[in-house]
PDB file of C-alpha atoms in Angstrom:
ATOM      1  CA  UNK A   1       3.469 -16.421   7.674  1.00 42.00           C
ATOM      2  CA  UNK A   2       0.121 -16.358   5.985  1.00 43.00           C
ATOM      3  CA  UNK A   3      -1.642 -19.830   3.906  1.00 42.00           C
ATOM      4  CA  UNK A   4       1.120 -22.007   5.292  1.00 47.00           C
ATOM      5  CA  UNK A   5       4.168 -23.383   3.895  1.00 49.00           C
ATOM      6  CA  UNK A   6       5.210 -21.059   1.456  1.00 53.00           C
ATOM      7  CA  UNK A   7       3.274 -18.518   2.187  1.00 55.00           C
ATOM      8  CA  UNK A   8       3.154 -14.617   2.544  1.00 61.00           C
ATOM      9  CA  UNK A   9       5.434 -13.269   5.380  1.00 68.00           C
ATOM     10  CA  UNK A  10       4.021 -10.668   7.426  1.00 68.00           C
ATOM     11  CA  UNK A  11       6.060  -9.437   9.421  1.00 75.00           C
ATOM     12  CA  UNK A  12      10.184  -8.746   9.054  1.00 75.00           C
ATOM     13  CA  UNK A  13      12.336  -9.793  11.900  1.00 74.00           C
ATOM     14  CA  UNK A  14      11.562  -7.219  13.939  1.00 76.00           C
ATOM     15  CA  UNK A  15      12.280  -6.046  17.904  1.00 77.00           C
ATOM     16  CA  UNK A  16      10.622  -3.140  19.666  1.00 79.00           C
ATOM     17  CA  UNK A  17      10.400  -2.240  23.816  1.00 83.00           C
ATOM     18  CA  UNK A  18       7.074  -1.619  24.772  1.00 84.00           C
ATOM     19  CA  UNK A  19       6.813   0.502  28.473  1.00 87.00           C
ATOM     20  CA  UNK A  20       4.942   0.139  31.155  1.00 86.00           C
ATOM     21  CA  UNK A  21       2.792   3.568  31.062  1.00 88.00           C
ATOM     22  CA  UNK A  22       3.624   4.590  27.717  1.00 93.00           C
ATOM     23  CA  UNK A  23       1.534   5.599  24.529  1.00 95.00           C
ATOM     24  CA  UNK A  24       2.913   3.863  21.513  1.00 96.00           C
ATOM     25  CA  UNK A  25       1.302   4.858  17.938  1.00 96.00           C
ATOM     26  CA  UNK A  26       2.212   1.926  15.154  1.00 95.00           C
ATOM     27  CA  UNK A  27       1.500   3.812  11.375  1.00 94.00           C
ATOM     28  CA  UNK A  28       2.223   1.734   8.240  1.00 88.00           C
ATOM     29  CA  UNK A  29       0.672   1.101   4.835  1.00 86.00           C
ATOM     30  CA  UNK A  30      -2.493  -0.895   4.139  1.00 82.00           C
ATOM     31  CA  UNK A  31      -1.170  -4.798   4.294  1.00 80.00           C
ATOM     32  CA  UNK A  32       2.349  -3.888   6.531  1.00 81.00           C
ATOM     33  CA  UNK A  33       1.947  -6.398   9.348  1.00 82.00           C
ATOM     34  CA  UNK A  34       0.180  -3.404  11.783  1.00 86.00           C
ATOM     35  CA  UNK A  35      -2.548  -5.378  12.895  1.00 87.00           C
ATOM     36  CA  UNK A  36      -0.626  -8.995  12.811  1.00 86.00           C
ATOM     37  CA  UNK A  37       1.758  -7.439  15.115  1.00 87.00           C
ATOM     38  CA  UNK A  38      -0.948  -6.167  17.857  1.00 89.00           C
ATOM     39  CA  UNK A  39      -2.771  -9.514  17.325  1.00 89.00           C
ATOM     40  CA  UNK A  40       0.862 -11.555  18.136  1.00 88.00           C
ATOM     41  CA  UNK A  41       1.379  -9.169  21.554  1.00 87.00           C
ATOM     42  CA  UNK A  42      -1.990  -9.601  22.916  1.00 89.00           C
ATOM     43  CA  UNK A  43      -1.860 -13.354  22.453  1.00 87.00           C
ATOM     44  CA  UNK A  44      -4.671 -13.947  19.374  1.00 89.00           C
ATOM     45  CA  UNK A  45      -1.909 -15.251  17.046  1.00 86.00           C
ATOM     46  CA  UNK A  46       1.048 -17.051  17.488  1.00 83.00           C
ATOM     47  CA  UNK A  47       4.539 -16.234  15.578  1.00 79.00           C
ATOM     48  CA  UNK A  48       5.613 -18.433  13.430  1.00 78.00           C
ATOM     49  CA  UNK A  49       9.305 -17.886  14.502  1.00 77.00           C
ATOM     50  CA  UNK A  50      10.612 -15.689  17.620  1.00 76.00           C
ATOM     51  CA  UNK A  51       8.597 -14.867  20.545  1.00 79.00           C
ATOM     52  CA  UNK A  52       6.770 -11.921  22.233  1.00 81.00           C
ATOM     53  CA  UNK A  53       7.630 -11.358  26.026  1.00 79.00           C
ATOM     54  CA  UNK A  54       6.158 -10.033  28.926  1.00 75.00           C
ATOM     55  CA  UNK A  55       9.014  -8.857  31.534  1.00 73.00           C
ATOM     56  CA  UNK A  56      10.812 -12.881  31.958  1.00 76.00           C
ATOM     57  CA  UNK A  57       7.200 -14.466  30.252  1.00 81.00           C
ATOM     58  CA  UNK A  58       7.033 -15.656  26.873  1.00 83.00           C
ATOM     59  CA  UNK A  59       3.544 -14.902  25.155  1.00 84.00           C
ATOM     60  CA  UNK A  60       1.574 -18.299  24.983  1.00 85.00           C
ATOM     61  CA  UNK A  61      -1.911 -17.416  24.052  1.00 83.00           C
ATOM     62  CA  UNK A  62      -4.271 -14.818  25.265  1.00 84.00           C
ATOM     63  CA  UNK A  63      -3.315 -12.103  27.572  1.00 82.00           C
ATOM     64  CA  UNK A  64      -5.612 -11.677  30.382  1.00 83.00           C
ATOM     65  CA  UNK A  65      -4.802  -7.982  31.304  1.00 88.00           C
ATOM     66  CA  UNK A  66      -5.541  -5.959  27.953  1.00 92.00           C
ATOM     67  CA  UNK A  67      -8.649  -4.300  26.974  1.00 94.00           C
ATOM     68  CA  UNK A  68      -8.738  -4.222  22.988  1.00 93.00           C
ATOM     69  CA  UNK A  69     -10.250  -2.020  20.556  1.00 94.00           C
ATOM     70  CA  UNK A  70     -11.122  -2.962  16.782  1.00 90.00           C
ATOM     71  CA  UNK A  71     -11.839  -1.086  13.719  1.00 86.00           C
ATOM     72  CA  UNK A  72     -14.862  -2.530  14.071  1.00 87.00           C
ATOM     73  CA  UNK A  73     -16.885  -2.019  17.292  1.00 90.00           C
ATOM     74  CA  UNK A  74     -17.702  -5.857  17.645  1.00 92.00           C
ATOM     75  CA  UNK A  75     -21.118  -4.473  20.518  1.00 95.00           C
ATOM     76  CA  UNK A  76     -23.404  -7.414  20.455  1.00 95.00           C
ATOM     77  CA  UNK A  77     -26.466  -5.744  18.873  1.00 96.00           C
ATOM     78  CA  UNK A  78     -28.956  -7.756  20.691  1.00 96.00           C
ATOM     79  CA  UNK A  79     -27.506  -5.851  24.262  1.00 97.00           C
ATOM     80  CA  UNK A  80     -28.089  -2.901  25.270  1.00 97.00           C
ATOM     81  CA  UNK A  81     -25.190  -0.156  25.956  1.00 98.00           C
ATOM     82  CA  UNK A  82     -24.680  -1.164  29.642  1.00 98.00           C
ATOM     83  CA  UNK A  83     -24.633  -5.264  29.214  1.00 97.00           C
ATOM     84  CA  UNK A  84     -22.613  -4.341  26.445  1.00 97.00           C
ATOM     85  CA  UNK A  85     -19.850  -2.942  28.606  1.00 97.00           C
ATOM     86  CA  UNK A  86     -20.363  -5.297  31.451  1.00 97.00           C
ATOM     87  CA  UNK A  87     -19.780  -8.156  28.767  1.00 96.00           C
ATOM     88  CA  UNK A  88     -15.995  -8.378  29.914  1.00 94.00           C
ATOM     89  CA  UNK A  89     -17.026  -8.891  33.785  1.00 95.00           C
ATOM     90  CA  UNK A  90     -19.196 -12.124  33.024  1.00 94.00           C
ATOM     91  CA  UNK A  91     -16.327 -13.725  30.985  1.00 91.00           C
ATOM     92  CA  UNK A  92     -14.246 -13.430  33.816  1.00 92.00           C
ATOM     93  CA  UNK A  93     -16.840 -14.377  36.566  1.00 92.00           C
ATOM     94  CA  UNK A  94     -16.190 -11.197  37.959  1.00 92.00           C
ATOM     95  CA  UNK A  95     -19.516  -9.495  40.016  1.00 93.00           C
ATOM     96  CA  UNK A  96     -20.469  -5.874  41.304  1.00 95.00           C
ATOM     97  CA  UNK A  97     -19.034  -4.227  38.352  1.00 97.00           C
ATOM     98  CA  UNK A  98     -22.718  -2.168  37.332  1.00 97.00           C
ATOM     99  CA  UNK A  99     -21.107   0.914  39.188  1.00 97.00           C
ATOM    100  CA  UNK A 100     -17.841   1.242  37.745  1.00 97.00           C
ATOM    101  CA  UNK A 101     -19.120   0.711  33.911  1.00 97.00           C
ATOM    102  CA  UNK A 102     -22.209   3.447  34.559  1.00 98.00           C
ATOM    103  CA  UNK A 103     -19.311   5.690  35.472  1.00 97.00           C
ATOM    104  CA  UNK A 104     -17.678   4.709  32.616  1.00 96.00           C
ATOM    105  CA  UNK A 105     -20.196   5.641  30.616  1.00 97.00           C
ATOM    106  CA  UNK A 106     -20.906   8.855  32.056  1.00 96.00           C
ATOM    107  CA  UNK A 107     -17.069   9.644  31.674  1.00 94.00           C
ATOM    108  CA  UNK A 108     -17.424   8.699  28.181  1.00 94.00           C
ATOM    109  CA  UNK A 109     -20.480  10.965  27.475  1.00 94.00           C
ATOM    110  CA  UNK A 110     -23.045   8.096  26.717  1.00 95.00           C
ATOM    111  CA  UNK A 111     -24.698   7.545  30.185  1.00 97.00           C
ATOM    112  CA  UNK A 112     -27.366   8.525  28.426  1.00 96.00           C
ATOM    113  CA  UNK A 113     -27.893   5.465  26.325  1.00 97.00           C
ATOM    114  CA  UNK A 114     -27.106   2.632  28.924  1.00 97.00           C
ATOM    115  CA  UNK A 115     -30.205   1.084  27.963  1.00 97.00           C
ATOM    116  CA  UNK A 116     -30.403   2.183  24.372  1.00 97.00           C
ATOM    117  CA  UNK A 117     -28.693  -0.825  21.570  1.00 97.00           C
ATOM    118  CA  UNK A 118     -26.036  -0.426  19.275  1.00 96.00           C
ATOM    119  CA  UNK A 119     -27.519  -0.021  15.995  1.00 95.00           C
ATOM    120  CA  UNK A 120     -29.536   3.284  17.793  1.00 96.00           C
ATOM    121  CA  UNK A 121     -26.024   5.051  17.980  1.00 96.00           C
ATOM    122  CA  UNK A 122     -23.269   7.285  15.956  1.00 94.00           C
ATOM    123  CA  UNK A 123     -20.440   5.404  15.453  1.00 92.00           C
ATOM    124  CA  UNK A 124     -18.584   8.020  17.235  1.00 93.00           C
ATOM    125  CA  UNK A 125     -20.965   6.445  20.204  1.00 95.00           C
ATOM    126  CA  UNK A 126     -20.301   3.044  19.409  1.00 95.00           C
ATOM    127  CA  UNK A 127     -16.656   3.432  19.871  1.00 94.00           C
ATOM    128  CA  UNK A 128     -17.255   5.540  23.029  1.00 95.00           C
ATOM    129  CA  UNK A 129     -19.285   2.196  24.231  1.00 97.00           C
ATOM    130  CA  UNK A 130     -16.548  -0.083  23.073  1.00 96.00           C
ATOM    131  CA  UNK A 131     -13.690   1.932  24.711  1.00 96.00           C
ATOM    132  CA  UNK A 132     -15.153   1.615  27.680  1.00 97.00           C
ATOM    133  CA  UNK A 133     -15.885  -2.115  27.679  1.00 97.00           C
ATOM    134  CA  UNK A 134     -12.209  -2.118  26.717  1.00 96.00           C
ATOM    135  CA  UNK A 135     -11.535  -0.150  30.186  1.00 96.00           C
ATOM    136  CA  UNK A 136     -13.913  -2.223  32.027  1.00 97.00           C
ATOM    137  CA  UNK A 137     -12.187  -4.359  34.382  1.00 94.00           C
ATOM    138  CA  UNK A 138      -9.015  -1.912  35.021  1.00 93.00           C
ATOM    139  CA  UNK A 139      -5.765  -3.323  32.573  1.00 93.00           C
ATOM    140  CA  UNK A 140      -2.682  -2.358  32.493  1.00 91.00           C
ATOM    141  CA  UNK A 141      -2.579  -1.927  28.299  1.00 93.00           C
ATOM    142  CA  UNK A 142      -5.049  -1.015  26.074  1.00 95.00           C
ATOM    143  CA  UNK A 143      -4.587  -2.054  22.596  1.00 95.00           C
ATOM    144  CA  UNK A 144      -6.259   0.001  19.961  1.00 95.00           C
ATOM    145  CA  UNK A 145      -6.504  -1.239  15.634  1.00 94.00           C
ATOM    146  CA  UNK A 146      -7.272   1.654  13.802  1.00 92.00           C
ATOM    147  CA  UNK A 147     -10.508   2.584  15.581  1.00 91.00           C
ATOM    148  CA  UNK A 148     -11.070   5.538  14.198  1.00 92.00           C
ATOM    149  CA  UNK A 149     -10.437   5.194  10.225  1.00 89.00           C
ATOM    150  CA  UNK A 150     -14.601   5.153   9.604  1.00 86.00           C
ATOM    151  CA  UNK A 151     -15.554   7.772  11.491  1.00 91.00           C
ATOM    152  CA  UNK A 152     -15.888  11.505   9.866  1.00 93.00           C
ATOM    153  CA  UNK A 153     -13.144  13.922  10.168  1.00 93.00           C
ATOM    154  CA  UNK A 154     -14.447  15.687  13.482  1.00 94.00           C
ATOM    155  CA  UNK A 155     -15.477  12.619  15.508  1.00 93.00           C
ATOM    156  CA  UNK A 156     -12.665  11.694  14.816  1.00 94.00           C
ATOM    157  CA  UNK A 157     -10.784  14.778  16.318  1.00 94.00           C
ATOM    158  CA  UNK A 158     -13.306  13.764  19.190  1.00 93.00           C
ATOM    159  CA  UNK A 159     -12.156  10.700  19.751  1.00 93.00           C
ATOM    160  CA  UNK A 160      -8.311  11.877  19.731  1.00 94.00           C
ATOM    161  CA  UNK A 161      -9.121  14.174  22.330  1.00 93.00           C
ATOM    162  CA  UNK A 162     -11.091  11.355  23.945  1.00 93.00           C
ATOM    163  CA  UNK A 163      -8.061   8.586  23.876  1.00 93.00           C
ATOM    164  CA  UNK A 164      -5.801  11.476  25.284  1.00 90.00           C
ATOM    165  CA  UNK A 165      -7.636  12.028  28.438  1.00 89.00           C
ATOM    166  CA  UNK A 166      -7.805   8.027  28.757  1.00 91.00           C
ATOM    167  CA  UNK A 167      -3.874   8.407  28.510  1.00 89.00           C
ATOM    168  CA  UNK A 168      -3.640  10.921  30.891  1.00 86.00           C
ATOM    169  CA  UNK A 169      -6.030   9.718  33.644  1.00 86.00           C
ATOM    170  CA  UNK A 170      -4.746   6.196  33.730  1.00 86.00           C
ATOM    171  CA  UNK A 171      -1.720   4.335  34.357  1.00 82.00           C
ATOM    172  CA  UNK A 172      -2.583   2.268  31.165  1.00 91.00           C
ATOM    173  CA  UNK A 173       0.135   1.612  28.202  1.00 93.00           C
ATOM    174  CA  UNK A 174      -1.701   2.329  24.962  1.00 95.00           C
ATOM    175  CA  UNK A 175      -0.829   0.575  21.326  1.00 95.00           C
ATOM    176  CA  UNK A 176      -2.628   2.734  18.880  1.00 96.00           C
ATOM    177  CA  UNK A 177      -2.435   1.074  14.838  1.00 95.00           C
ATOM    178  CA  UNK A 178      -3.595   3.868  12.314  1.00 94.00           C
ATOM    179  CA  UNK A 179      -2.930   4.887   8.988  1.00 90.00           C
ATOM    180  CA  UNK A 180      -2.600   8.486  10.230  1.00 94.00           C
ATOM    181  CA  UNK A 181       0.018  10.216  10.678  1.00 96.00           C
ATOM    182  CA  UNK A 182      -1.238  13.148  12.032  1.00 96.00           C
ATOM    183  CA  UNK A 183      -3.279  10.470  14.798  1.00 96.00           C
ATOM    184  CA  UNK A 184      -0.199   8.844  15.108  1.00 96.00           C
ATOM    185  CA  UNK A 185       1.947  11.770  16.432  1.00 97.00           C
ATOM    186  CA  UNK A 186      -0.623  13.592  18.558  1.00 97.00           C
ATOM    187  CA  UNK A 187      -1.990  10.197  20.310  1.00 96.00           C
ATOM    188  CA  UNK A 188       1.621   8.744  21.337  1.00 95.00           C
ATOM    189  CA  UNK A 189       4.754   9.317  23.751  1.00 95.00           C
ATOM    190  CA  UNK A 190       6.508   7.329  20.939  1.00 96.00           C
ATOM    191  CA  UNK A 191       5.540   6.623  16.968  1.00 97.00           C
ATOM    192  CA  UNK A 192       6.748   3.189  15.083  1.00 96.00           C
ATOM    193  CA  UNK A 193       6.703   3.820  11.934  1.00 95.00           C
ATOM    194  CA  UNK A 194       6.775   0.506   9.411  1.00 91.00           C
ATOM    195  CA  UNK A 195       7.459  -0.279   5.923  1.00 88.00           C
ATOM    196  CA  UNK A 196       5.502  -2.431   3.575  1.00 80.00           C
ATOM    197  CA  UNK A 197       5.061  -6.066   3.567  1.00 77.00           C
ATOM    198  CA  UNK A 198       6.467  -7.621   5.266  1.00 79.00           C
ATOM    199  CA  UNK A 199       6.412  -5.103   7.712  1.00 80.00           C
ATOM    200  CA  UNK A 200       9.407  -3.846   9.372  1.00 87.00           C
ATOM    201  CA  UNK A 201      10.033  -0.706  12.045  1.00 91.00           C
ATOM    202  CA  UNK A 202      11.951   1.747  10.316  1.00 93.00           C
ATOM    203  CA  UNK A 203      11.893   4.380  12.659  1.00 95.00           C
ATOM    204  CA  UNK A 204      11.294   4.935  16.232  1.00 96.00           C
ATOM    205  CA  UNK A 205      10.421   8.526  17.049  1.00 97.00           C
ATOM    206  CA  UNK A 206       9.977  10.048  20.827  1.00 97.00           C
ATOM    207  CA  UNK A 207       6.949  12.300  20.408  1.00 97.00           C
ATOM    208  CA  UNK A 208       8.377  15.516  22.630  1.00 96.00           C
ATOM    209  CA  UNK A 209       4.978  17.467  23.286  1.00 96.00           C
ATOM    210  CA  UNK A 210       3.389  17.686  26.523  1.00 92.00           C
ATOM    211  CA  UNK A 211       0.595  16.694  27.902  1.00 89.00           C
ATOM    212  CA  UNK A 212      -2.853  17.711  27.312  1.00 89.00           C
ATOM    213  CA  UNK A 213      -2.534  18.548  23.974  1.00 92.00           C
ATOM    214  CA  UNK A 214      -4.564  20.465  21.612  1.00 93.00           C
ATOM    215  CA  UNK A 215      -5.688  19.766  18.213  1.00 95.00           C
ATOM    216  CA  UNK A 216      -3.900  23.422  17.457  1.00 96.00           C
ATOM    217  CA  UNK A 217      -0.899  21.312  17.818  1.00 96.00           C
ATOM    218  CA  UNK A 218      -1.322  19.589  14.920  1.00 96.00           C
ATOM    219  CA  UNK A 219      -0.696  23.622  13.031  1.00 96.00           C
ATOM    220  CA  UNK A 220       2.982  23.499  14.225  1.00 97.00           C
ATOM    221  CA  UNK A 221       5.999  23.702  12.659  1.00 97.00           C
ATOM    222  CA  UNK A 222       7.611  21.339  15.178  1.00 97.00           C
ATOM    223  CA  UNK A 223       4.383  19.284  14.450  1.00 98.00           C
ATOM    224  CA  UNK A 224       4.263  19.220  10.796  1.00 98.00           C
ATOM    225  CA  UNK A 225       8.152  18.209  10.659  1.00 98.00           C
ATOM    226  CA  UNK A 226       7.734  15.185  12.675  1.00 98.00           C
ATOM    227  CA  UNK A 227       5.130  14.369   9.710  1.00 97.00           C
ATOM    228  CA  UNK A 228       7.874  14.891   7.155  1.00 96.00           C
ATOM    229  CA  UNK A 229      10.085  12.685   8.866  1.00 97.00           C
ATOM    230  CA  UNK A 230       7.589  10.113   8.664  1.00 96.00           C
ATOM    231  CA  UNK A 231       6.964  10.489   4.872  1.00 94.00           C
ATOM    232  CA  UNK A 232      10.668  10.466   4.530  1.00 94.00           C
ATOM    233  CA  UNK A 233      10.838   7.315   5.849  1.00 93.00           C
ATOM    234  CA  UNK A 234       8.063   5.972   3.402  1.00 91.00           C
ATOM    235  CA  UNK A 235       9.408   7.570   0.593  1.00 91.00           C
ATOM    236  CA  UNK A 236      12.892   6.124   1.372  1.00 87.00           C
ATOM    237  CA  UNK A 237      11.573   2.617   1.219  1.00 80.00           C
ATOM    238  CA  UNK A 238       8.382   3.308  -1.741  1.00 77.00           C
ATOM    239  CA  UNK A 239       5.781   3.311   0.233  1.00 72.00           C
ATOM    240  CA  UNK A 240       5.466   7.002  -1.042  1.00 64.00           C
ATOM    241  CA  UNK A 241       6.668   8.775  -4.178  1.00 53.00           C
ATOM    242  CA  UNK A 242       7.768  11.801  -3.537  1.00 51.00           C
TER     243      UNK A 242
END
C-alpha cells in the first residue's frame, strides 16, 4: 500500500519461485507494481502484508548479496569511472578489489575511461559502469529496473547482448523489469508477465531458446508468437485493446 491507510494497493496477492541461476524478465504496464515488487525482494521496502523468503529466511531489510541496477545510473558524478565501481567494496570494508573492477571494466568495454567521470560518457557507458559496480563484489542475483528504457534503439540491442553474456558467464540469477516485450523474451529463461494496478502475474512463460542468442532471434516465428501471447494476456485484462 501506497500514502497509508487507505491508500493505493500495489501489488495483488501474488506468489512467484525465483531460481537459483535463472534469468527472470518481469514486463507490465507503466504503474503495475514492477518496480515495488523488485524493491520488496531485495529488501528496500517492506510488504505491507505477506512476506518475501529466501530458502527458510524471511526478508527483513536489505539483502546483502545482490548487485542492483536502476533506470537511472545513480554514478556519483564527482568519481571517476573506477572509484565509481569500487564504491560497493568501501561500504562493505572490503580491500584489494582495484584488480577485479579494472577487469570488469575491460570486460565491459570501458577500461578506457577508469579515470574519466560520469557526465564525460554515453549513457550506453554509464550503464556499462553501473553494471559492473553492480557485479563488483561477486552476488549471487543481480536485480535489474528497466535499465535500458532511455537509451536509443541500438545501445540498447548492445546492452541485451551485453546482459546475455553476464547471464551466461556467471552463476548469477538475474530479475530484469522492462516495458519490453521483445527485451523481456530474449533476456530471460522465464518471462512474468503482470497486469495493471495493482499488479498481479498473469502468466508465467518458460522462454525455450538456447543460449547465446542472437538479435536475429527476435525475426522468428517461434519468437514473435511468444510476443502475441504476451499481448493476449494484456488484452485479456485491458491493458491493451486489441
Amino acid at each position: 500500500m501506497y500514502g497509508g491507510a487507505g491508500g493505493v494497493r500495489a501489488i495483488a496477492p501474488l506468489s512467484a519461485e525465483l531460481r537459483s541461476g535463472e534469468a527472470v524478465s518481469i514486463v507490465g504496464p507503466s504503474g503495475c507494481g514492477k518496480s515495488t515488487l523488485l524493491r520488496l525482494i531485495a529488501g528496500l521496502d517492506m510488504p505491507s502484508r505477506g512476506e518475501i523468503r529466501f530458502g527458510d529466511k524471511a526478508v527483513k531489510g536489505p539483502v546483502n548479496d545482490v548487485g542492483i541496477v536502476f533506470q537511472r545510473d545513480l554514478l556519483l558524478e564527482w568519481r571517476n569511472v573506477l572509484d565509481n565501481v569500487l564504491l560497493p567494496a568501501e561500504i562493505k570494508g572490503l580491500s584489494g578489489m582495484e584488480p577485479r573492477a579494472r577487469a570488469l571494466l575491460e570486460e565491459f568495454g570501458v577500461a578506457d575511461f577508469a579515470g574519466s567521470y560520469p557526465w564525460q560518457l554515453s549513457g550506453g557507458m554509464r550503464q556499462r559502469v553501473a553494471i559492473a559496480r553492480a557485479l563488483l563484489t561477486n552476488p549471487t542475483m543481480l536485480f535489474l529496473d528497466e535499465p535500458f528504457s532511455a537509451l536509443d534503439a541500438l545501445t540498447r540491442d548492445q546492452m541485451n547482448v551485453l546482459l546475455q553474456r553476464v547471464q551466461a558467464t556467471r552463476s548469477v540469477m538475474t530479475l530484469l523489469i522492462t516495458h519490453s516485450i521483445p527485451e523481456a523474451i530474449f533476456c530471460a529463461d522465464r518471462v512474468l508477465v503482470m497486469s495493471g494496478r495493482p499488479g498481479a502475474i498473469i502468466d508465467d512463460i518458460a522462454i525455450p531458446f538456447e543460449r547465446p542468442r542472437r538479435l536475429a532471434l527476435r525475426e522468428t516465428s517461434e519468437f514473435s508468437a511468444i510476443g502475441r501471447r504476451i499481448r493476449e494476456q494484456f488484452e485479456k485484462v485491458g491493458v491493451l485493446v486489441g
